[in-house]
XYZ file of C-alpha atoms in Angstrom:
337
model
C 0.000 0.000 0.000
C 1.216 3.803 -0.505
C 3.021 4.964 2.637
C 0.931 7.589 4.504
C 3.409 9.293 7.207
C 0.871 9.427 10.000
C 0.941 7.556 13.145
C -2.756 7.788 14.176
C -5.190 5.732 12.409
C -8.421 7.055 10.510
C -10.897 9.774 11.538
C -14.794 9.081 11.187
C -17.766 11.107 11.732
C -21.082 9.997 12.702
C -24.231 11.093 11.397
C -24.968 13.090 14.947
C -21.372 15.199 13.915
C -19.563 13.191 16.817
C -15.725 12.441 15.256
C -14.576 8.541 16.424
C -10.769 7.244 16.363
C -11.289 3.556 16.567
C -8.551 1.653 17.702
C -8.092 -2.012 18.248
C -6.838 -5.235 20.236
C -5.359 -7.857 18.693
C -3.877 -11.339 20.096
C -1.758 -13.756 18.160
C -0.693 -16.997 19.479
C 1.790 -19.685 18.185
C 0.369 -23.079 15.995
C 0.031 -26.710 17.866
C 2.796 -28.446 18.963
C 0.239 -31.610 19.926
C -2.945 -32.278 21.207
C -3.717 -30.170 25.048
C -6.114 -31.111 27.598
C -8.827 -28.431 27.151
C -8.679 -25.562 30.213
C -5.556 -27.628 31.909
C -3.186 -27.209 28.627
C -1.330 -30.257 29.359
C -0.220 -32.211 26.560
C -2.871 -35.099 25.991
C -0.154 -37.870 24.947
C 3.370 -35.882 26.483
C 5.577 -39.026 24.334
C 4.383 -37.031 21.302
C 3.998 -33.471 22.502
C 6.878 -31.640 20.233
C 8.709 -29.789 22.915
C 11.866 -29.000 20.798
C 9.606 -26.734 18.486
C 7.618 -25.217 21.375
C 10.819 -24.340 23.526
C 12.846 -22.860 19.919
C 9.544 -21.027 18.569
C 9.297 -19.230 22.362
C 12.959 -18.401 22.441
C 12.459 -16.699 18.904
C 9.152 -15.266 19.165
C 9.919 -11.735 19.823
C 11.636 -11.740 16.584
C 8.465 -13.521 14.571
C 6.557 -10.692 16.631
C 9.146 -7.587 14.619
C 8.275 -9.398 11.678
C 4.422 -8.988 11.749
C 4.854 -5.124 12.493
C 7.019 -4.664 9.654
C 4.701 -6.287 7.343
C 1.810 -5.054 8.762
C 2.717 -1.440 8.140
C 3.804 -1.871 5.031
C 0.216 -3.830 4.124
C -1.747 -1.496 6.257
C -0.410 1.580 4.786
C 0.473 3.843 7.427
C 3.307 3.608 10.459
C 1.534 1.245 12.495
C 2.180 2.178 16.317
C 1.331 -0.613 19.154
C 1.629 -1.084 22.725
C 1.607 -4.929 23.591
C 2.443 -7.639 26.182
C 3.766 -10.851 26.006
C 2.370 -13.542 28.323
C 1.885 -17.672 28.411
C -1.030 -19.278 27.761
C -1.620 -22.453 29.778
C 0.214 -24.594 27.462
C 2.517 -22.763 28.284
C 3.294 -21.259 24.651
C 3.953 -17.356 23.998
C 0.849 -15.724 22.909
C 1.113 -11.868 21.713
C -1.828 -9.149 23.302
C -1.453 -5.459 21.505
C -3.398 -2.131 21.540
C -3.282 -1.092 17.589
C -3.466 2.916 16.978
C -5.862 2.758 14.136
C -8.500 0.538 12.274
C -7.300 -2.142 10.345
C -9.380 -4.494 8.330
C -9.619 -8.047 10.057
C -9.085 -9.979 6.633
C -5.920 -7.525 6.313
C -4.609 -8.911 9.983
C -5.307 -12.457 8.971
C -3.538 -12.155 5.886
C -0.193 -10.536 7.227
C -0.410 -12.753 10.193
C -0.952 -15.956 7.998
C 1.941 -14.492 5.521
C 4.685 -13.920 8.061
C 7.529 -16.258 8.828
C 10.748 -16.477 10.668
C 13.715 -18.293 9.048
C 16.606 -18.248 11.548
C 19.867 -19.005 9.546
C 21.881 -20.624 12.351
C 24.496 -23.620 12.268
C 21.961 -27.023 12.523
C 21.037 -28.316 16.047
C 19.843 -31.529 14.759
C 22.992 -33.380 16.610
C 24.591 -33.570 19.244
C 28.231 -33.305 19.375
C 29.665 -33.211 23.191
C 26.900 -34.495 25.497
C 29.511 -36.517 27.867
C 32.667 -34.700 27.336
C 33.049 -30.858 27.101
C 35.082 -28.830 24.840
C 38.094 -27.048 26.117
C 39.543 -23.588 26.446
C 43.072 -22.930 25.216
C 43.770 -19.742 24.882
C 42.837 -19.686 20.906
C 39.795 -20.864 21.318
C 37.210 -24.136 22.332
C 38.903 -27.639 21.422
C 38.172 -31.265 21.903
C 38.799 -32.356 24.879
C 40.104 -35.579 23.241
C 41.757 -34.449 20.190
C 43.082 -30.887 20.813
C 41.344 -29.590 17.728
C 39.818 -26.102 17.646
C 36.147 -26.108 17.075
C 34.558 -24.375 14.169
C 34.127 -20.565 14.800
C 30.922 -18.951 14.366
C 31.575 -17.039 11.160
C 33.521 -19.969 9.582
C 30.383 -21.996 10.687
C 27.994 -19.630 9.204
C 29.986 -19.722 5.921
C 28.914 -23.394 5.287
C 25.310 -21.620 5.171
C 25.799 -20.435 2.000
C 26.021 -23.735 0.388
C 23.211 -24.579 -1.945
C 21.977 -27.257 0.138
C 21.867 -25.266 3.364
C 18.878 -25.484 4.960
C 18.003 -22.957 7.719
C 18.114 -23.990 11.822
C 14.296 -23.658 12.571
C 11.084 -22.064 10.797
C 8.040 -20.823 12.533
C 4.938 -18.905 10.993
C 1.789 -17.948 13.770
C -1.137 -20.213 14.869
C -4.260 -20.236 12.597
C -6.217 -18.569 15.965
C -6.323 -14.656 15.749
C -8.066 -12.206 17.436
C -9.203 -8.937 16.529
C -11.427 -6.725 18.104
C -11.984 -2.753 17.905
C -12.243 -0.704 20.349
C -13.343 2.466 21.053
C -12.039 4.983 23.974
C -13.346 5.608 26.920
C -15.282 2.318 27.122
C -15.873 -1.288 29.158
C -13.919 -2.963 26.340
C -11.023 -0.204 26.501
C -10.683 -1.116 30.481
C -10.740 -4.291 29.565
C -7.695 -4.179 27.077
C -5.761 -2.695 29.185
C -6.266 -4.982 32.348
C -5.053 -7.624 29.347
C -1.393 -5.759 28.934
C -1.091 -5.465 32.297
C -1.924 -8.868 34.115
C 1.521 -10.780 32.961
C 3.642 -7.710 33.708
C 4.775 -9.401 36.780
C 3.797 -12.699 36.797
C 6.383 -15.043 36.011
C 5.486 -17.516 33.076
C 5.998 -20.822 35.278
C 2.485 -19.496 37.497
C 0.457 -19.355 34.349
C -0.649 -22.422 35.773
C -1.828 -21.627 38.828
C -0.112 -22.139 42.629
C -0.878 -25.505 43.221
C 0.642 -27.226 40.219
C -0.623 -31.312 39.666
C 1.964 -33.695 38.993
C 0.616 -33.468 35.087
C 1.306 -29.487 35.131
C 5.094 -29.921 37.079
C 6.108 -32.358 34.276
C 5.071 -30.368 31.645
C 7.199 -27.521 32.995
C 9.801 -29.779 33.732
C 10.345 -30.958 30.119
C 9.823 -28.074 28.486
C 12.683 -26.313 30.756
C 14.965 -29.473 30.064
C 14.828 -28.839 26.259
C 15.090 -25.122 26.794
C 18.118 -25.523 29.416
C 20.475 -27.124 26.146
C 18.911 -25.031 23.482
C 20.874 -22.043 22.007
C 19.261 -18.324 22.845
C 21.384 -16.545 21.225
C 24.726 -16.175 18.228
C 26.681 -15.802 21.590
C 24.980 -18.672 23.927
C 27.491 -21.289 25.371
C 25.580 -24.136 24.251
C 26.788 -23.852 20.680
C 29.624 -25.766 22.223
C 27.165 -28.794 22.675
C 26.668 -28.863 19.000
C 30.405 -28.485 17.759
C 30.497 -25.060 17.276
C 31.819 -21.934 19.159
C 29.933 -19.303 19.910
C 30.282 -15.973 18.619
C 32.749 -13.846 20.830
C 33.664 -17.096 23.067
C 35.836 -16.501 25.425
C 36.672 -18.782 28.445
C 34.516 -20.387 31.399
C 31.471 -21.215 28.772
C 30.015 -24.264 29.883
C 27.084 -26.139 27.892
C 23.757 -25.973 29.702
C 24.737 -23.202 32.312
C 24.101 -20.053 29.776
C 23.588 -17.249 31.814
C 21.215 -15.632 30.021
C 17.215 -15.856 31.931
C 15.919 -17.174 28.851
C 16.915 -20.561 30.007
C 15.266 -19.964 33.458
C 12.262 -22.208 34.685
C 10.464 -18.748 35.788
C 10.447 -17.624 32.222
C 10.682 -20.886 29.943
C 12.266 -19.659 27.338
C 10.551 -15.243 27.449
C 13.482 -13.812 28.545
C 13.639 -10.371 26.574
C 11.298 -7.894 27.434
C 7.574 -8.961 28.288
C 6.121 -5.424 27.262
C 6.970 -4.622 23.606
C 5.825 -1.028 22.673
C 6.169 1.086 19.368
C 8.830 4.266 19.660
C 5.995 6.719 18.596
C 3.640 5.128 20.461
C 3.741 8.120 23.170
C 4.611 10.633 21.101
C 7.779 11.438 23.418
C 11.284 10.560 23.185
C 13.629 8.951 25.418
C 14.683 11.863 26.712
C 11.489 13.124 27.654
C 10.524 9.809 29.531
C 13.403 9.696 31.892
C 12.761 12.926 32.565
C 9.110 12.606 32.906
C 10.272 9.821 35.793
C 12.790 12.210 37.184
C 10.112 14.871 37.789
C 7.679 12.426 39.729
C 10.503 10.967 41.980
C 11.193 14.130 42.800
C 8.016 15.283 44.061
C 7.069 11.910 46.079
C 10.526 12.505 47.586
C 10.192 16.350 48.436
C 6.590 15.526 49.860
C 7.820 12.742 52.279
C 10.618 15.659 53.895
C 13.721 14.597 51.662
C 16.060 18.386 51.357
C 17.515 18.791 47.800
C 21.073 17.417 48.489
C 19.752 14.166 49.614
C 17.325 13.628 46.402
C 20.463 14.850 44.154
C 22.531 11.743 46.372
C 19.999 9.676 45.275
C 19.649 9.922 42.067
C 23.336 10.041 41.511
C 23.634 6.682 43.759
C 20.507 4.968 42.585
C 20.740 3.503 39.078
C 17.043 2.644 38.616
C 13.830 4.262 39.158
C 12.725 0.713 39.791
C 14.865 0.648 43.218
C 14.111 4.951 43.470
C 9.864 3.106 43.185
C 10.618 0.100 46.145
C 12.286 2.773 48.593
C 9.554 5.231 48.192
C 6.872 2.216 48.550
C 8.535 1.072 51.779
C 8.122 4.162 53.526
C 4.586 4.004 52.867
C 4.282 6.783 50.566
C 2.826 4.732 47.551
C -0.258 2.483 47.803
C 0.177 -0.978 46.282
């Protein structure tokens, strides 16, 4: 569609005169990966449940998710903002909740969402290589523990990519089960949205399930963190070494299966980037502007509970979030929960 440089979607006007800005809420969830007990989400047969695609598809989903809003904008016609949240759904499986600026046809959200892939070209995981032993550090690089020969490097290991044959490490496209809904603001459905975006931003993905976890639900979370736990995250995760290669940058103390990046964590199976994804002209303010936005309200909570000047400046030059500037104003009492 022909760009239009607006960031607001279209203006209509009612027959009474009365102008409306509809918006809308969209969810987009990953395909099957077998069949789920219906309201428990445990697998139904676990022997055949694919867990290696589940764990891979939620350690790549944020970058499936950049690749809907860059085709959606592009089919939708104008620059798309969006303020969403990433949560679990009982299975356990990344599913994708967002507040669209603007009215976009449903059939035009099915079709992007049904169009858009992921290829990620990465050395193959299909085998392997040191599950026993562990490769070395020397100095130069990783080696066999057994041979003293250096492992492939990452770039040299990406070069064999470019053969004909090359096929890439994992695929994954979106479920067939979209949402859509418009909305209109202020309204029940608006509040509603937004108690949506806002219920997983602190709930860890392991108590999608509830606190009292059956044996059924523990195993399921179990297995699922096992494959994730050997899985590579990232170019730069240590658990290339498991399948032969190094990882980009390597340098020593990398062990297989102790990456330390959260993504691997039992809390997050496999969501550990950010859980709330929003558009950079979603607010209409910069950087810039936020922080100090944040700065001014500190500030005043501070002065109002008998903090001089000098002591807010110490803080602020001591304190390096406003996370940690939030929990020692909240413990004084000064901020309802």
């Amino acid at each position: 569609m022909p760009m239009d440089q607006r960031t607001v979607g279209t203006t209509f006007v009612a027959r009474d005169g009365r102008e409306y800005r509809p918006s809308m809420f969209v969810t987009l969830t990953l395909p099957s990966y077998g069949p789920v007990i219906p309201g428990v989400g445990t697998p139904a047969e676990p022997s055949t449940y694919n867990y290696r695609r589940a764990a891979l598809d939620a350690l790549m989903f944020p970058r499936l998710v950049d690749q809907f809003w860059k085709a959606l904008r592009r089919c939708a016609g104008y620059n798309v903002q969006y303020f969403s949240a990433v949560g679990p759904q009982k299975r356990l499986a990344p599913h994708l909740h967002a507040a669209i600026r603007g009215a976009i046809p449903r059939a035009t959200l099915r079709q992007v969402a049904k169009a858009v892939h992921l290829q990620v070209w990465w050395p193959s995981i299909n085998h392997v290589v040191y599950g026993a032993t562990v490769p070395v550090w020397t100095g130069a690089g990783y080696a066999d523990p057994t041979t003293g020969e250096l492992l492939p490097t990452w770039e040299k290991a990406l070069d064999a990519l470019e053969e004909p044959s090359a096929k890439p490490m994992h695929v994954m496209r979106f479920g067939s089960q979209i949402d859509a809904q418009g909305i209109v603001a202020p309204s029940p459905d608006a509040d509603r949205a937004v108690r949506y975006l806002t219920k997983y931003l602190t709930k860890s993905v392991a108590e999608t399930c509830g606190d009292e976890l059956t044996a059924a639900q523990t195993a399921h979370i179990d297995r699922l963190h096992r494959e994730l736990r050997y899985l590579p995250c990232s170019e730069r995760c240590a658990n290339w070494l498991r399948y032969g290669v190094q990882p980009k940058g390597a340098g020593p103390g990398l062990v297989p299966g102790h990456c330390s990046h959260k993504a691997h964590d039992r809390e997050v199976l496999g969501l550990g980037g950010r859980r709330v994804l929003v558009s950079r002209k979603w607010s209409g303010k910069t950087l810039q502007q936020h922080r100090a936005d944040r700065q001014t309200v500190v500030q005043a909570v501070l002065e109002e509970a008998g903090f001089t000047t000098p002591e807010i400046d110490r803080l602020a030059a001591e304190v390096k979030s406003c996370c940690v500037v939030y929990r020692v104003i909240r413990s004084f009492g000064l901020v309802r929960r």
